[in-house]
mmCIF file of C-alpha atoms and ligand atoms in Angstrom:
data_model
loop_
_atom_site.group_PDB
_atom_site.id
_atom_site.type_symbol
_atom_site.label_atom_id
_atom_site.label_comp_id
_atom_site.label_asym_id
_atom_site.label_seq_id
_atom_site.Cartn_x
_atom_site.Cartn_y
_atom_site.Cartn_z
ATOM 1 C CA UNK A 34 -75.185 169.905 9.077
ATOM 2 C CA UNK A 35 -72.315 172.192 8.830
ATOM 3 C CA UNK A 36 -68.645 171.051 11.025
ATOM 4 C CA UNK A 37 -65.786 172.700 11.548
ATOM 5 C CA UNK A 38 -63.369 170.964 13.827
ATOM 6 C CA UNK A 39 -59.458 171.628 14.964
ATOM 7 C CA UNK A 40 -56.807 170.710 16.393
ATOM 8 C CA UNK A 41 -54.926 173.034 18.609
ATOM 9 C CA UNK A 42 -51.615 172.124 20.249
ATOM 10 C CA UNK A 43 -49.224 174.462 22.075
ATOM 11 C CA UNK A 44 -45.773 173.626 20.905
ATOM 12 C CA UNK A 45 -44.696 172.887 24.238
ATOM 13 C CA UNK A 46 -43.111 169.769 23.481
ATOM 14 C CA UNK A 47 -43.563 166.882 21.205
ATOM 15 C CA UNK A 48 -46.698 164.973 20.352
ATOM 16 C CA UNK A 49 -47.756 162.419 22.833
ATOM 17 C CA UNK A 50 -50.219 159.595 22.802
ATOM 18 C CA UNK A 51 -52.910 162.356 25.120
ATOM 19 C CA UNK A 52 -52.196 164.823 22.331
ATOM 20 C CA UNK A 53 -52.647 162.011 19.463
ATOM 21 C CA UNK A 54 -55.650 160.823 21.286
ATOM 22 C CA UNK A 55 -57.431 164.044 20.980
ATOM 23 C CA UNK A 56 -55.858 165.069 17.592
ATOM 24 C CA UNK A 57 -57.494 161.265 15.979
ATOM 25 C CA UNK A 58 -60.691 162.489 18.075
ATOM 26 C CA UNK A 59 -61.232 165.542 16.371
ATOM 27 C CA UNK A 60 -60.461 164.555 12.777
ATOM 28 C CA UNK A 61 -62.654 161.444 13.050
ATOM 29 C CA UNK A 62 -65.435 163.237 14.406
ATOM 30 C CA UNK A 63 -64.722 165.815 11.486
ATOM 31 C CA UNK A 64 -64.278 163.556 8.738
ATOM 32 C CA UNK A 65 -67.491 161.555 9.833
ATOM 33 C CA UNK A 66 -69.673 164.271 9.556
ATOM 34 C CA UNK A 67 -67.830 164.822 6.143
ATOM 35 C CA UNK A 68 -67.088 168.214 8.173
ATOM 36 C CA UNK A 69 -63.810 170.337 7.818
ATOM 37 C CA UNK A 70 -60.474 170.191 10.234
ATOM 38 C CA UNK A 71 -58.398 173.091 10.824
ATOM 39 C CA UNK A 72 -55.280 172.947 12.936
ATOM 40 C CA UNK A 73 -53.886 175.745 15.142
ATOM 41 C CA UNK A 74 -50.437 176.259 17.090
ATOM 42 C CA UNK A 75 -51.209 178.194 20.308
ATOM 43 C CA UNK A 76 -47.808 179.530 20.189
ATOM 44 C CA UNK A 77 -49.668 182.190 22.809
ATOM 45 C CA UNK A 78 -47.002 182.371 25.223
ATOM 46 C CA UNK A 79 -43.553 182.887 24.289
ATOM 47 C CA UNK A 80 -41.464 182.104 27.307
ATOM 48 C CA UNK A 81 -43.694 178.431 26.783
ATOM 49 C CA UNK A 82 -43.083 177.780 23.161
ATOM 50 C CA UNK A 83 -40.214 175.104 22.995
ATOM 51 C CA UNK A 84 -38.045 176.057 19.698
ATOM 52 C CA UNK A 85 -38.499 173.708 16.650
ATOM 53 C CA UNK A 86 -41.669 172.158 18.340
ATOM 54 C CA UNK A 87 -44.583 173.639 16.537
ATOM 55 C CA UNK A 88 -42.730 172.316 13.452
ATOM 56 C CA UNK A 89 -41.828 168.661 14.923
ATOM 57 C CA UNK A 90 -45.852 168.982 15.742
ATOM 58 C CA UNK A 91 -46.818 169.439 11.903
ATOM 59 C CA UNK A 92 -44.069 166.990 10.935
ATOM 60 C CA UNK A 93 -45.880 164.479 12.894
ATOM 61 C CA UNK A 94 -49.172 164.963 12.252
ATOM 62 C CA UNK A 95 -48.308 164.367 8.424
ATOM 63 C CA UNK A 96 -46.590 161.310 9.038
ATOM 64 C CA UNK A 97 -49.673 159.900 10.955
ATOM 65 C CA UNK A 98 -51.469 160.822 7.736
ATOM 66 C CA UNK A 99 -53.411 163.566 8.879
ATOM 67 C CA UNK A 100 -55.410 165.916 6.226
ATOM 68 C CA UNK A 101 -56.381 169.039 7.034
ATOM 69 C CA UNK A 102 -58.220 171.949 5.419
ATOM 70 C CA UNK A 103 -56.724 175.338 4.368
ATOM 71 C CA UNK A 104 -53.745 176.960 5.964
ATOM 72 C CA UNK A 105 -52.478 176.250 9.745
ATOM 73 C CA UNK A 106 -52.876 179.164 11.999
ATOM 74 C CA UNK A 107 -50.745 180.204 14.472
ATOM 75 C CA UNK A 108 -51.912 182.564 17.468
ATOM 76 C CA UNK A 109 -48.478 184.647 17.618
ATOM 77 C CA UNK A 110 -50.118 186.414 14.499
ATOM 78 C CA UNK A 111 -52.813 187.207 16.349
ATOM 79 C CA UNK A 112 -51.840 189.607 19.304
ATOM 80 C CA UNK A 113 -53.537 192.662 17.904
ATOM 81 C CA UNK A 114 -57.120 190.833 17.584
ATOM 82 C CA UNK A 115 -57.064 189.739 21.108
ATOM 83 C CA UNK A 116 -56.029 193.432 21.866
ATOM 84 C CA UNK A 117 -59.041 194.997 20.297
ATOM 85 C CA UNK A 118 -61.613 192.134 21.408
ATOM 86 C CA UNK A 119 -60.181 192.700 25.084
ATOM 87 C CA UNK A 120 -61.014 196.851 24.126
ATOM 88 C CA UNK A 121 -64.794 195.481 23.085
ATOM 89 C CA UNK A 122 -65.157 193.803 26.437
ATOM 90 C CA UNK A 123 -63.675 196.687 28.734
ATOM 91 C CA UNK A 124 -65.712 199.235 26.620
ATOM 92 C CA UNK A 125 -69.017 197.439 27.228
ATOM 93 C CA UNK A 126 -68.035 196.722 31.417
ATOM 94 C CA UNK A 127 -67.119 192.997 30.742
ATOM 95 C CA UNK A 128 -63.693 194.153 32.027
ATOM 96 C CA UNK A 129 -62.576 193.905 35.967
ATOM 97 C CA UNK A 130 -58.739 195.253 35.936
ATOM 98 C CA UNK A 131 -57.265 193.775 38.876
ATOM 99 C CA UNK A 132 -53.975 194.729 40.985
ATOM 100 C CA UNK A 133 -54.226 191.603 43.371
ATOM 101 C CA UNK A 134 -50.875 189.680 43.336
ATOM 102 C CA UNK A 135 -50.601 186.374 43.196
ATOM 103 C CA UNK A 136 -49.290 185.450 46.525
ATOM 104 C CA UNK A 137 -52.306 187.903 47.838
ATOM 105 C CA UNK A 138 -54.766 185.444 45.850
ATOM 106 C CA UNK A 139 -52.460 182.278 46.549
ATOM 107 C CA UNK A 140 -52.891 183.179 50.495
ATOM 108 C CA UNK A 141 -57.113 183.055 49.988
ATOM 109 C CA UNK A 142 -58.658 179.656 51.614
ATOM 110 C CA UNK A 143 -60.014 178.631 47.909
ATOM 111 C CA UNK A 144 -56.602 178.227 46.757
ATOM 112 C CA UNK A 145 -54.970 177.221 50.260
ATOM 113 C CA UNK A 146 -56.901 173.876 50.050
ATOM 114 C CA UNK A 147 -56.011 173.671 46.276
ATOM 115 C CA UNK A 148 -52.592 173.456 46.608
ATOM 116 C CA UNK A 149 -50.617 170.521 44.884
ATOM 117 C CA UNK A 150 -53.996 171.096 42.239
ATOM 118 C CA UNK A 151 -53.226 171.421 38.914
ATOM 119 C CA UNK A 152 -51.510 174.151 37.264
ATOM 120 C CA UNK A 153 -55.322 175.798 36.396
ATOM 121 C CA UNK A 154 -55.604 179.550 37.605
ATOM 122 C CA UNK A 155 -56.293 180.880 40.926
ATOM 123 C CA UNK A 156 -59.509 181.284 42.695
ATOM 124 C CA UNK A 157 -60.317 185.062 42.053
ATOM 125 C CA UNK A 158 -63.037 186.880 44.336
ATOM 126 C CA UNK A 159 -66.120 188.180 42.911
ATOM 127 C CA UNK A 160 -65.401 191.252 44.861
ATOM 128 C CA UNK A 161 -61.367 192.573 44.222
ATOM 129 C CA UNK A 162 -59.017 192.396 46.856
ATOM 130 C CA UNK A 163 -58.522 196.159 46.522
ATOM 131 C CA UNK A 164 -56.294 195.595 49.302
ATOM 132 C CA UNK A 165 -53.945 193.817 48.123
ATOM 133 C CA UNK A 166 -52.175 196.496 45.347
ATOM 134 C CA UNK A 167 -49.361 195.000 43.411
ATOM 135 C CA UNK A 168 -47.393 196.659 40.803
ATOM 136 C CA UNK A 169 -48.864 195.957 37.302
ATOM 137 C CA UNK A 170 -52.615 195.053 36.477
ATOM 138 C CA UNK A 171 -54.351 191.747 35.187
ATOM 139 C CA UNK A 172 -57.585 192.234 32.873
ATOM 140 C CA UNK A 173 -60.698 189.539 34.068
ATOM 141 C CA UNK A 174 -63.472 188.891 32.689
ATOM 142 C CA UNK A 175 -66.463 189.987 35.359
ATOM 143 C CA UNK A 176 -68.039 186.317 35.503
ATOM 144 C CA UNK A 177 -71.614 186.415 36.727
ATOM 145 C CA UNK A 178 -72.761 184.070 39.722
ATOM 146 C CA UNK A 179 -74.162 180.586 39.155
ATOM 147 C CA UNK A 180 -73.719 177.623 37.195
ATOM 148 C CA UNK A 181 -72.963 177.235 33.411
ATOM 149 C CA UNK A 182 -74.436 174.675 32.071
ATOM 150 C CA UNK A 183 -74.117 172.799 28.490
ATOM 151 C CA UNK A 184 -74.600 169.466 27.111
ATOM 152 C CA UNK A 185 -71.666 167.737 26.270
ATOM 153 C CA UNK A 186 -71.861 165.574 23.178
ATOM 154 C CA UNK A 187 -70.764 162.533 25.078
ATOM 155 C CA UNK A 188 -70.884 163.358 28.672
ATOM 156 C CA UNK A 189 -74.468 165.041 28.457
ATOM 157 C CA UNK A 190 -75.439 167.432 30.759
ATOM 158 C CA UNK A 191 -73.044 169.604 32.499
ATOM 159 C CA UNK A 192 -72.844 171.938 35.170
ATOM 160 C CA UNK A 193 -70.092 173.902 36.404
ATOM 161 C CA UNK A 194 -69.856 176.861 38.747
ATOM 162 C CA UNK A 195 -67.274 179.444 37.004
ATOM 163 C CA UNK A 196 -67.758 181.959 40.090
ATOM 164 C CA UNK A 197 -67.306 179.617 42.823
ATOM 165 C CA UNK A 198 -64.263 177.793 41.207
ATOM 166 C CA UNK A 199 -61.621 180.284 39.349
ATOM 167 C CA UNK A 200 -63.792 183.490 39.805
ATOM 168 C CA UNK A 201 -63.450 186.393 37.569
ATOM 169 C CA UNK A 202 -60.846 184.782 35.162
ATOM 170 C CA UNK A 203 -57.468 186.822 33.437
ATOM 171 C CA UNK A 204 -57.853 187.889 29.835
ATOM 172 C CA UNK A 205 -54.839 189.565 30.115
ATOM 173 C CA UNK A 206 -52.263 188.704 32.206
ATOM 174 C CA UNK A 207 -49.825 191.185 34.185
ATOM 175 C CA UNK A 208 -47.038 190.958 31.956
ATOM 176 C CA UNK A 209 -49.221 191.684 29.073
ATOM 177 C CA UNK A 210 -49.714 188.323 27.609
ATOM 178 C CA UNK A 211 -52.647 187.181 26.706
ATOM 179 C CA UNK A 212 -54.918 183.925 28.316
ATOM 180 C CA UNK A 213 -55.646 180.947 26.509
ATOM 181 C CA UNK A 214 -58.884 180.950 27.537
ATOM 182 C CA UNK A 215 -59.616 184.144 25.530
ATOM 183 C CA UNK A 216 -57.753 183.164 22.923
ATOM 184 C CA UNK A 217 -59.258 179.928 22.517
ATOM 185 C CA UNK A 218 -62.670 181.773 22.261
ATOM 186 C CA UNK A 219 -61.581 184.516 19.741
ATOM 187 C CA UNK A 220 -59.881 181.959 17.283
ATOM 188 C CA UNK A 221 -62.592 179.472 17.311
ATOM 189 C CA UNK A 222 -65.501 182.501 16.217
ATOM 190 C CA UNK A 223 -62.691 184.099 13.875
ATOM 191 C CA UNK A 224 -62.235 180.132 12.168
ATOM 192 C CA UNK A 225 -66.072 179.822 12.573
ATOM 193 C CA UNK A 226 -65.172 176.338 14.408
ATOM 194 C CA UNK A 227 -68.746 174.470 14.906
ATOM 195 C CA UNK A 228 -67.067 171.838 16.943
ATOM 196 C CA UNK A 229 -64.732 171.228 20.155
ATOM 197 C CA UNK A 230 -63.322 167.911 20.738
ATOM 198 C CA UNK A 231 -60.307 167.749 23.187
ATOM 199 C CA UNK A 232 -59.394 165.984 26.217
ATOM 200 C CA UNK A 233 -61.357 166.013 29.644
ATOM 201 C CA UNK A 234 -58.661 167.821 31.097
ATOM 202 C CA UNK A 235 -60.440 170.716 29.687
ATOM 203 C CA UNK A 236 -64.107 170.154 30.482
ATOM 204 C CA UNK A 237 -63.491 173.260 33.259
ATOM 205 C CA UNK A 238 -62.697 175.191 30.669
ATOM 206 C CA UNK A 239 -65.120 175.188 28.644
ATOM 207 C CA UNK A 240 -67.373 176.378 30.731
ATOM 208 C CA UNK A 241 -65.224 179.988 30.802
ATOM 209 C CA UNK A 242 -65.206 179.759 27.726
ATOM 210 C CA UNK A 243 -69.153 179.443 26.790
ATOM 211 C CA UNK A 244 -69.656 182.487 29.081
ATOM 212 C CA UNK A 245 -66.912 184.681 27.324
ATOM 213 C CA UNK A 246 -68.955 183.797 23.818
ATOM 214 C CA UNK A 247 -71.955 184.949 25.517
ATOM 215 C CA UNK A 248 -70.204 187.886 26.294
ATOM 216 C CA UNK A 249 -69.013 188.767 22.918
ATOM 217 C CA UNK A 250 -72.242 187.850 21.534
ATOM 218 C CA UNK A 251 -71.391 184.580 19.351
ATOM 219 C CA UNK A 252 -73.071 181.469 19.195
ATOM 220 C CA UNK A 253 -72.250 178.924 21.132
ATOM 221 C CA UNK A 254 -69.509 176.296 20.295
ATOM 222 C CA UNK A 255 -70.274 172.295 20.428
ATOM 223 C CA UNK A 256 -68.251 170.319 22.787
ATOM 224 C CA UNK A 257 -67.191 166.506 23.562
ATOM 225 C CA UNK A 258 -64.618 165.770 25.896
ATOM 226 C CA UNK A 259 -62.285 162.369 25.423
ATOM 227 C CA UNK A 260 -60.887 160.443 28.125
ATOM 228 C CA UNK A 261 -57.566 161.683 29.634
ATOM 229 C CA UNK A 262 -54.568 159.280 29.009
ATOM 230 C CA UNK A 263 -52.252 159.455 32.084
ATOM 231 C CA UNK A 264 -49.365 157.555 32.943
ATOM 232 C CA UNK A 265 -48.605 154.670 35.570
ATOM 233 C CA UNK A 266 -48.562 156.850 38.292
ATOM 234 C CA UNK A 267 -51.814 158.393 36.605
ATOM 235 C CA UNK A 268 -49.861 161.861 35.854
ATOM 236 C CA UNK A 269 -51.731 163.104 33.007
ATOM 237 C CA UNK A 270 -49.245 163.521 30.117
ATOM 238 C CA UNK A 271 -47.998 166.240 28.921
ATOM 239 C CA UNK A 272 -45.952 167.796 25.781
ATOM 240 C CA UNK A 273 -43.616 169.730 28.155
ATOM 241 C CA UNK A 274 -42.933 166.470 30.298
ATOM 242 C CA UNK A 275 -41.458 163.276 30.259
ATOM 243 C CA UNK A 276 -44.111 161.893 28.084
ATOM 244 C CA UNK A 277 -42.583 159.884 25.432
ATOM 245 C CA UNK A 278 -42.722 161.458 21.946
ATOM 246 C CA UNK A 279 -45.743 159.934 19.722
ATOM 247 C CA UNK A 280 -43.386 160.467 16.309
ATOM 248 C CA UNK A 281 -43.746 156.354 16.154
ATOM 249 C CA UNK A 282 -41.117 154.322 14.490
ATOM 250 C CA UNK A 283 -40.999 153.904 10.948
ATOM 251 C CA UNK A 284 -43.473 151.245 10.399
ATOM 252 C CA UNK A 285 -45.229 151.660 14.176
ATOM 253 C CA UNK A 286 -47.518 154.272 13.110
ATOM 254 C CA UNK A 287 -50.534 151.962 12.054
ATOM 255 C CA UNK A 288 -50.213 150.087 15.183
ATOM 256 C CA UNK A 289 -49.910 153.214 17.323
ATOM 257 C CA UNK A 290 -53.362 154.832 15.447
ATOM 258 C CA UNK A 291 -54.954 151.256 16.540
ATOM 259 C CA UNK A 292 -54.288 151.868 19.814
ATOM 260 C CA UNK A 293 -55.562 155.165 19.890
ATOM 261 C CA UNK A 294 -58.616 153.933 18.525
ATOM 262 C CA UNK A 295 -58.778 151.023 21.362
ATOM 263 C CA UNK A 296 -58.207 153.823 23.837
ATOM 264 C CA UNK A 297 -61.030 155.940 22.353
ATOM 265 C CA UNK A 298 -63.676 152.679 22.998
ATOM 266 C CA UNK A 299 -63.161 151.947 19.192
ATOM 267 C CA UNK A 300 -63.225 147.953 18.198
ATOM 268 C CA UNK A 301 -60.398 148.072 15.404
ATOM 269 C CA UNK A 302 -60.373 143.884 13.986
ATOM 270 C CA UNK A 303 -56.939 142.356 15.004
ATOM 271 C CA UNK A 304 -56.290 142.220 11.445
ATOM 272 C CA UNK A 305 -55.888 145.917 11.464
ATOM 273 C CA UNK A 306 -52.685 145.845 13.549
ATOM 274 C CA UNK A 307 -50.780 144.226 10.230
ATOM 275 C CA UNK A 308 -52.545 146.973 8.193
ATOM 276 C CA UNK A 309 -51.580 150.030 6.456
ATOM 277 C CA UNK A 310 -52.392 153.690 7.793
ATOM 278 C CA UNK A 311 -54.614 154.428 5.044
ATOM 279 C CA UNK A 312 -56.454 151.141 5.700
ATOM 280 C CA UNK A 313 -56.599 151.897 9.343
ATOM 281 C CA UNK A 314 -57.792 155.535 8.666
ATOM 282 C CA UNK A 315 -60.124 154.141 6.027
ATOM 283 C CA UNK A 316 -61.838 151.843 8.533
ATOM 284 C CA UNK A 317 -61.595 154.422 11.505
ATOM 285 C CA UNK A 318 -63.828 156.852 9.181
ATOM 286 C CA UNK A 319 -66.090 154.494 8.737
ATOM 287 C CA UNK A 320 -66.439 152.837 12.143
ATOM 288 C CA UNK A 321 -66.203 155.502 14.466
ATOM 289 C CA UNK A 322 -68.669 156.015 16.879
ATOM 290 C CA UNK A 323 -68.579 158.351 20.240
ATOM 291 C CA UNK A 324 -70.437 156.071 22.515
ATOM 292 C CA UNK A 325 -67.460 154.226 24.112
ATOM 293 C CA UNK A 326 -65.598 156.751 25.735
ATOM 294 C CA UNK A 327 -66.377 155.569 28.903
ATOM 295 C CA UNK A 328 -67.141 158.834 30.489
ATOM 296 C CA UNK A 329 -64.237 161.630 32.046
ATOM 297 C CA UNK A 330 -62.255 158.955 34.203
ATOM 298 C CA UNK A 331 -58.615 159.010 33.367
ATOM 299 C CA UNK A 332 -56.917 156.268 31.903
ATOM 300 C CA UNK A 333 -53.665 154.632 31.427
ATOM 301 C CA UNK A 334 -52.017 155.511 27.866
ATOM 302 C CA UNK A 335 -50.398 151.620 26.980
ATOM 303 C CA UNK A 336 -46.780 151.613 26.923
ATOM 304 C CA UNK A 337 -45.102 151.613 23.326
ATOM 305 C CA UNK A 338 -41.883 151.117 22.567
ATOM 306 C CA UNK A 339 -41.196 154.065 20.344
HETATM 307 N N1 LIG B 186 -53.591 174.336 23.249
HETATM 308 C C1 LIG B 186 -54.231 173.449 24.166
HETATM 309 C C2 LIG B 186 -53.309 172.288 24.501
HETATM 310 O O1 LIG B 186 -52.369 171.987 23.768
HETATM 311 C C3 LIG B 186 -55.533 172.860 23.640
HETATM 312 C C4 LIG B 186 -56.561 173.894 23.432
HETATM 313 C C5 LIG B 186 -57.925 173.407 23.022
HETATM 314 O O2 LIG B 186 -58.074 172.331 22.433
HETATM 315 O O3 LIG B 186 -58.853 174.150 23.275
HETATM 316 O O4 LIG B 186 -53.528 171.658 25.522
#
């Protein structure tokens, strides 16, 4: 069978144990199906990008003893490929160009009893809100009614209604910049990724993204979706917030991979905490196994000291 995994961080911030978590879930899965691992820096949205981070990022990942194949990609060098693939879906009436504004959409009863949600996108109409003009134009993709459904590698079966949720989702946003969600799509076809495996806090997602591949014609991607680590307060971590940093201590990194791996439903030996990273990779690629995830439910990342 052929795999082609990745890792894809915006450089937001530094690592964290929910960003190591899904960075030792994809390589794992990758390396166990003697499959390939790419990693990408959504550096997508400039006013976003933190300065030095995407670097810290790499810095990281090599320290935890990550491998991966070929060159790392970054999506600033990809503006002019989202351009032309957002042409191909406007020329063949993917396209809706929209002029509502965001307090228009935020004022809808969808989003009303959202508020406080997360920071996903707003609840767009089906049908435009022609009246509600605003200066400057989004780009959406024209989502079709009903559910999407796909079986998630770990979660099986799932079903998610793309119209009734977000609606016709941005492409491109006002201000010209382009979504993740389309970028996500066009990089993963352009890498010829075979395989998705990222936290649950992007299991809604995925389902926009399966319909824009059926839109642009290209096979479907495979997904599994890890359990979110959140903190105390279960606030899902994040790069950009107070998470701490997951660089590890000189000598902690073994002991921080072993907790990922406890986290992930892995049984690491005791013995393993007083072992090297190479052992504890070694014996990670040999053990793993995507059974004990424990389903979507969030789950408190264990306090380490550094
Ligand atoms: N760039 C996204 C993030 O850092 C992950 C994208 C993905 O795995 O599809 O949260």
């Amino acid at each position: 069978m052929s795999y082609r995994g990745r890792f894809a961080p915006s450089p937001t911030g530094r690592l964290h144990f929910g960003s190591l978590v899904a960075a030792v879930g994809s390589y794992l899965d990758a390396r166990a199906h003697e499959g390939e691992w790419l990693v990408r820096i959504e550096d997508l949205d400039p006013p976003r990008t933190r300065p030095g981070a995407a670097d810290q990022i790499l810095a990281d990942l090599e320290a935890y003893g990550f491998k991966w194949d070929g060159q790392v990609a970054w999506q600033s060098d990809r503006f002019d490929a989202y351009g032309e693939i957002v042409q191909r879906l406007a020329g063949a009436g993917a396209v809706r160009v929209c002029s509502c504004s965001r307090s228009a959409l935020s004022r809808l009863p969808e989003n009303v009893a959202r508020s406080g949600d997360s920071g996903d996108e707003l609840f767009h109409p089906l049908a435009c809100l022609e009246a509600a003009a605003a200066p400057g134009r989004s780009l959406r993709l024209r989502v079709p009614d009903g559910p999407v459904t796909f079986a998630d590698r770990s979660l099986g079966l799932q079903s998610i209604n793309v119209a009734a949720t977000v609606g016709d989702f941005v492409l491109q946003r006002r201000d010209g910049l382009f979504a993740y969600q389309l970028a996500v799509v066009v990089d993963d076809a352009a890498q010829g990724i075979t395989d998705v495996v990222r936290g649950c806090d992007l299991l809604a997602s995925t389902a926009r993204q399966l319909l824009l591949q059926r839109a642009l014609g290209l096979a479907p991607v495979r997904y599994m979706h890890l359990p979110l680590a959140v903190d105390e307060r279960g606030l899902k971590l994040s790069k950009s917030g107070e998470a701490p940093a997951a660089d590890g201590c000189d000598g902690e990194r073994a002991s921080r991979l072993v907790s990922v791996l406890e986290f992930l439903g892995q049984t690491p030996p005791p013995a393993l905490l007083h072992a090297s990273l190479d052992e504890v990779w070694e014996w990670a690629r040999r053990h793993w196994r995507i059974d004990g995830f424990a389903g979507c439910a969030a789950r408190t990342a264990p306090q380490v000291a550094c």
